[in-house]
Amino acid sequence: MFTSKPNRGRIFQVTQYLSLIYVIFITSWFILWLTVGDKSWWLTILNTIVPCLFLPTLLLLFLFIRIRSLRVVFQLLIPVLIFGTMYSPYLFPRTTKTNGNPNLSVITYNALFSNTHYDNVAQVILTYQPDFVTFQEIQPVMMEQLKQRLGDVYPYSIMGQEHSFGTTAIFSRHPSINAYTLDLGVGGTAVVWETQINQKIIKVISAHLLYYGLERVNVSDMPKAIMEDTVAQNMQAQLIIDEIHKYEGIVILGCDCNSKETSSSYRILANTLNNSARAAGWSLFGKTPENTKYDRNIQHIDYVFYRGELEPFQVVTIKNSGGSDHSPILALLEMKR
């Protein structure tokens, strides 16, 4: 009875210390992410679960606001500001109205190498009929089946080198002036489609970066495997960028990058290209195409990147996956005339 208040005070003091340690941890991680990136295996793991790192912020804020400890509340504003800075395009609606005219559209779609729902996959594409579809995990059988179902609308296509887990492909409404594959090493290829629209040359790339596959790795071997896969994924991203640097015009990259926005491979791509979902943002009262929603997933791995005379109007997730374990991403863009 007489020790309840001291005990309560001790618990409060411990909680204050834990809150301070947490703020120091988040701040230290953020500095390391900015300066070191994925150069250590344990940082690579942390960088894949970033939103989870911030979950204690909500609980601690609720607690210390309730007990009116303003000093701790101000400390907790540090992780709030860090999180808001990193993910603001997905958290806050656009403050300006987009008056653009979307005259170019792209779907990027990991159709899943084991997917045999060919009609469903084709129906997803025919519902929105974009100018280009960048596929990942396409098997030769699926490629032939899609050619039959999409040929009337998409008479032009290219598929990368065959792989047991599928490869990349592009379906286009526009004929190519050049089409080729790009070897990404470690079993990966990208396909490149150059075409001309309104007297402007556009290079469209479909890429699929390395999947870590740590579920198949022994726990003791994970640090080495993580670093090897990170190096390989970064190399693939750099090969794509090196190819893009050979060309000065408009570029669109549809990618299952198998990496979050906090990864080093994403940073390699984003140093040259723009992430259309971040650039477009979302509108509080905006209307999206039927059966879609704004692409606001802060843990996504599927992207439509761009460079050049393009303005993203709207980037949405298509709710119908067509039997895949990935949701297709539709980017509506304005190509400046």
XYZ file of C-alpha atoms in Angstrom:
337
model
C 0.000 0.000 0.000
C 2.748 2.430 0.964
C 5.093 1.371 -1.867
C 2.683 1.790 -4.782
C 3.666 5.387 -5.560
C 7.460 4.760 -5.454
C 6.951 1.688 -7.647
C 4.885 3.719 -10.066
C 7.572 6.391 -10.135
C 10.270 3.782 -10.774
C 8.264 2.290 -13.652
C 7.790 5.754 -15.123
C 11.513 6.467 -14.845
C 12.434 3.168 -16.535
C 9.945 3.855 -19.303
C 11.520 7.277 -19.848
C 14.958 5.678 -20.169
C 13.623 3.062 -22.600
C 11.997 5.801 -24.669
C 15.274 7.712 -24.826
C 17.159 4.555 -25.849
C 14.565 3.940 -28.559
C 14.926 7.479 -29.945
C 18.721 7.105 -29.967
C 18.347 3.751 -31.762
C 16.070 5.191 -34.467
C 18.288 8.233 -34.958
C 21.416 6.071 -35.154
C 19.777 3.726 -37.657
C 18.692 6.687 -39.805
C 22.213 8.111 -39.877
C 23.630 4.690 -40.765
C 21.013 4.257 -43.492
C 21.971 7.610 -44.994
C 25.716 6.995 -44.801
C 26.325 3.237 -44.814
C 23.217 1.755 -46.439
C 23.372 -2.030 -46.937
C 27.087 -2.520 -46.345
C 26.470 -4.793 -43.355
C 24.183 -7.839 -43.310
C 22.344 -6.766 -40.169
C 21.730 -3.305 -41.623
C 20.328 -4.950 -44.738
C 17.842 -6.826 -42.566
C 16.874 -3.676 -40.665
C 16.434 -1.817 -43.937
C 13.827 -4.344 -45.097
C 11.632 -3.894 -42.005
C 11.836 -0.132 -41.567
C 8.107 0.502 -40.899
C 8.244 -2.056 -38.072
C 11.046 -0.095 -36.426
C 8.688 2.839 -35.969
C 5.768 0.936 -34.434
C 6.852 1.616 -30.817
C 6.563 5.335 -31.562
C 2.761 5.156 -31.553
C 2.589 3.304 -28.240
C 5.107 5.561 -26.547
C 3.457 8.729 -27.835
C 0.077 7.579 -26.572
C 1.561 6.763 -23.172
C 3.499 9.971 -22.619
C 0.797 12.259 -24.027
C -1.635 10.658 -21.603
C 0.641 11.252 -18.623
C 1.579 14.682 -19.995
C 5.330 14.225 -20.116
C 6.061 16.873 -22.731
C 9.826 16.405 -22.644
C 9.524 12.762 -23.742
C 6.831 13.660 -26.270
C 9.206 16.141 -27.896
C 11.904 13.457 -28.001
C 9.485 11.104 -29.765
C 8.862 13.714 -32.437
C 12.289 12.781 -33.827
C 11.186 9.330 -35.125
C 7.886 10.875 -36.245
C 9.756 13.411 -38.367
C 12.112 10.749 -39.749
C 9.222 8.499 -40.752
C 7.303 11.398 -42.253
C 10.331 12.533 -44.247
C 10.930 9.065 -45.663
C 7.345 8.227 -46.610
C 5.551 11.571 -46.986
C 4.296 10.946 -50.592
C 2.377 7.902 -49.340
C 1.146 9.479 -46.099
C -0.093 12.912 -47.138
C -2.363 13.779 -50.089
C -1.224 16.113 -52.836
C -1.708 19.759 -52.006
C -1.879 20.793 -55.669
C -4.359 19.581 -58.237
C -2.938 17.683 -61.188
C -4.211 19.208 -64.421
C -2.201 16.963 -66.714
C -3.502 14.910 -69.586
C -2.367 11.282 -69.243
C -1.564 10.196 -72.792
C 0.811 7.335 -72.012
C 0.251 4.362 -69.718
C 2.297 1.423 -68.457
C 1.517 -1.683 -66.434
C 4.279 -3.528 -64.646
C 3.209 -7.013 -63.667
C 4.940 -9.972 -62.044
C 2.593 -12.625 -63.379
C 4.138 -15.455 -61.259
C 6.140 -18.186 -62.996
C 3.737 -20.948 -61.869
C 0.545 -19.095 -62.809
C -1.604 -20.912 -65.372
C -4.587 -18.538 -65.239
C -3.792 -17.147 -68.672
C -7.289 -15.812 -69.307
C -7.203 -13.903 -66.021
C -3.792 -12.393 -66.736
C -4.901 -11.336 -70.218
C -8.140 -9.879 -68.849
C -6.205 -7.649 -66.441
C -4.271 -6.189 -69.370
C -7.258 -5.835 -71.696
C -9.289 -4.069 -69.008
C -6.855 -1.131 -68.892
C -5.097 -1.486 -72.274
C -1.913 0.453 -71.482
C 0.619 1.368 -74.151
C 3.165 -1.024 -72.666
C 3.128 -3.998 -70.326
C 6.377 -4.943 -68.625
C 6.096 -8.523 -67.396
C 8.256 -10.445 -64.944
C 8.334 -14.209 -64.267
C 7.029 -15.108 -67.712
C 7.411 -18.704 -68.846
C 7.503 -19.634 -72.568
C 4.087 -21.324 -72.300
C 2.547 -18.216 -70.735
C 4.200 -16.044 -73.371
C 2.588 -18.022 -76.176
C -0.775 -18.071 -74.419
C -0.674 -14.303 -73.888
C 0.302 -13.679 -77.497
C -2.851 -15.518 -78.562
C -5.069 -13.573 -76.163
C -3.453 -10.146 -76.504
C -2.306 -10.204 -80.117
C -5.120 -8.064 -81.494
C -4.322 -5.184 -79.142
C -0.614 -5.901 -78.595
C 0.859 -7.172 -81.865
C 4.430 -6.492 -80.701
C 6.333 -8.288 -77.944
C 9.708 -9.547 -76.773
C 10.718 -12.139 -74.158
C 14.041 -12.480 -72.361
C 16.156 -15.591 -71.960
C 14.330 -18.561 -70.475
C 14.766 -19.234 -66.762
C 13.284 -21.823 -64.406
C 11.558 -19.047 -62.431
C 10.453 -17.171 -65.526
C 11.919 -14.205 -67.330
C 11.011 -10.693 -68.388
C 8.858 -9.662 -71.333
C 7.303 -6.581 -72.888
C 4.030 -6.294 -74.794
C 3.621 -3.097 -76.799
C 0.977 -1.377 -78.860
C 3.756 0.427 -80.708
C 6.274 -1.183 -83.099
C 9.914 -1.255 -82.099
C 12.791 0.456 -83.811
C 15.138 -1.610 -81.658
C 14.527 -4.472 -79.212
C 17.060 -6.537 -77.324
C 17.847 -8.381 -74.098
C 20.213 -7.169 -71.399
C 22.142 -9.748 -69.379
C 21.932 -8.918 -65.670
C 24.054 -11.833 -64.483
C 23.135 -14.397 -61.780
C 20.427 -15.824 -64.011
C 18.653 -12.551 -64.717
C 17.823 -10.681 -67.894
C 16.078 -7.493 -68.758
C 14.375 -6.726 -72.056
C 14.557 -3.381 -73.793
C 12.024 -1.973 -76.256
C 12.721 1.216 -78.178
C 9.840 2.827 -80.001
C 8.696 6.201 -81.283
C 5.553 8.026 -80.202
C 4.697 11.543 -81.365
C 8.159 11.836 -82.916
C 9.833 11.066 -79.576
C 11.978 8.023 -78.938
C 11.081 6.056 -75.814
C 13.113 3.257 -74.260
C 10.988 0.824 -72.204
C 12.737 -1.711 -69.963
C 11.358 -4.668 -68.032
C 13.621 -5.992 -65.274
C 13.477 -8.497 -62.439
C 16.165 -8.163 -59.794
C 17.477 -11.027 -57.701
C 15.233 -12.517 -55.025
C 17.131 -13.182 -51.790
C 15.427 -16.518 -51.029
C 16.723 -16.669 -47.452
C 14.130 -19.296 -46.525
C 16.360 -21.790 -48.355
C 19.503 -20.757 -46.453
C 20.773 -22.170 -43.156
C 20.702 -19.665 -40.322
C 24.481 -19.875 -39.869
C 25.004 -19.040 -43.554
C 22.622 -16.091 -43.660
C 25.109 -13.243 -43.078
C 27.258 -14.383 -45.995
C 24.240 -15.096 -48.218
C 22.696 -11.694 -47.483
C 25.859 -9.845 -48.423
C 26.409 -11.903 -51.585
C 22.820 -11.334 -52.727
C 23.004 -7.626 -51.903
C 26.152 -7.234 -53.997
C 24.533 -9.174 -56.864
C 21.327 -7.125 -56.709
C 23.275 -3.875 -56.659
C 25.270 -5.060 -59.670
C 22.053 -5.759 -61.557
C 20.682 -2.307 -60.740
C 23.951 -0.718 -61.863
C 23.920 -2.644 -65.164
C 20.460 -1.208 -65.872
C 21.644 2.300 -65.050
C 24.746 1.883 -67.207
C 22.503 0.914 -70.119
C 20.235 3.900 -69.527
C 23.199 6.268 -69.467
C 23.949 5.309 -73.070
C 20.699 7.000 -74.052
C 19.564 10.589 -73.465
C 15.828 10.389 -74.152
C 12.714 9.195 -72.351
C 13.096 5.994 -70.320
C 10.467 3.883 -68.570
C 11.508 1.007 -66.315
C 8.972 -1.513 -65.065
C 10.641 -3.533 -62.348
C 10.014 -6.200 -59.783
C 13.066 -5.002 -57.913
C 12.682 -7.374 -54.946
C 13.831 -4.489 -52.790
C 12.184 -1.875 -50.633
C 12.735 1.852 -51.023
C 15.246 1.671 -48.185
C 17.539 -0.761 -50.053
C 20.821 0.080 -51.745
C 19.668 -1.291 -55.115
C 16.652 1.013 -55.030
C 18.951 3.928 -54.259
C 21.109 3.068 -57.286
C 18.044 3.205 -59.519
C 16.521 6.273 -57.863
C 19.730 8.285 -58.264
C 19.056 8.343 -62.018
C 15.346 7.585 -62.335
C 12.175 8.900 -60.726
C 9.784 6.620 -58.862
C 6.416 7.412 -60.451
C 4.435 6.451 -57.330
C 6.367 8.909 -55.166
C 6.204 11.617 -57.824
C 2.461 11.232 -58.442
C 1.429 10.833 -54.829
C -2.278 10.514 -54.136
C -5.310 12.734 -53.979
C -7.777 12.792 -51.113
C -10.755 13.137 -53.432
C -9.227 11.851 -56.668
C -10.964 9.119 -58.639
C -8.883 6.151 -59.747
C -9.681 3.740 -62.602
C -12.187 1.001 -61.818
C -11.004 -1.721 -59.424
C -7.794 0.135 -58.542
C -6.431 2.074 -55.589
C -3.584 4.537 -55.184
C -0.184 2.863 -54.891
C 0.563 3.868 -51.294
C 2.274 0.689 -50.127
C 5.383 1.823 -48.269
C 6.773 -1.723 -48.452
C 6.262 -2.341 -52.166
C 8.836 -3.939 -54.458
C 7.149 -3.347 -57.843
C 7.877 0.015 -59.463
C 7.421 2.085 -62.574
C 10.456 4.356 -62.846
C 10.853 7.060 -65.482
C 13.244 9.668 -66.824
C 12.779 12.470 -69.297
C 9.821 14.454 -70.588
C 7.156 12.627 -68.601
C 4.867 13.767 -65.817
C 3.193 11.061 -63.672
C -0.512 11.756 -63.420
C -1.635 8.803 -61.340
C -0.065 5.535 -60.155
C -2.430 2.853 -58.907
C -2.465 -0.752 -57.781
C -4.809 -3.028 -59.723
C -6.805 -5.074 -57.225
C -7.216 -8.061 -59.558
C -3.917 -9.964 -59.522
C -4.949 -12.403 -62.242
C -3.763 -15.363 -60.164
C -0.364 -13.876 -59.306
C 1.128 -13.229 -55.890
C 1.850 -9.648 -57.024
C -0.655 -6.914 -57.774
C -0.067 -5.168 -61.119
C 0.904 -1.489 -61.006
C -0.647 0.923 -63.526
C 1.085 4.236 -64.176
C -0.755 6.969 -66.083
C 1.722 9.464 -67.472
C 1.663 12.664 -69.464
C 4.216 12.779 -72.255
C 4.998 16.416 -72.863
C 4.540 17.493 -76.457
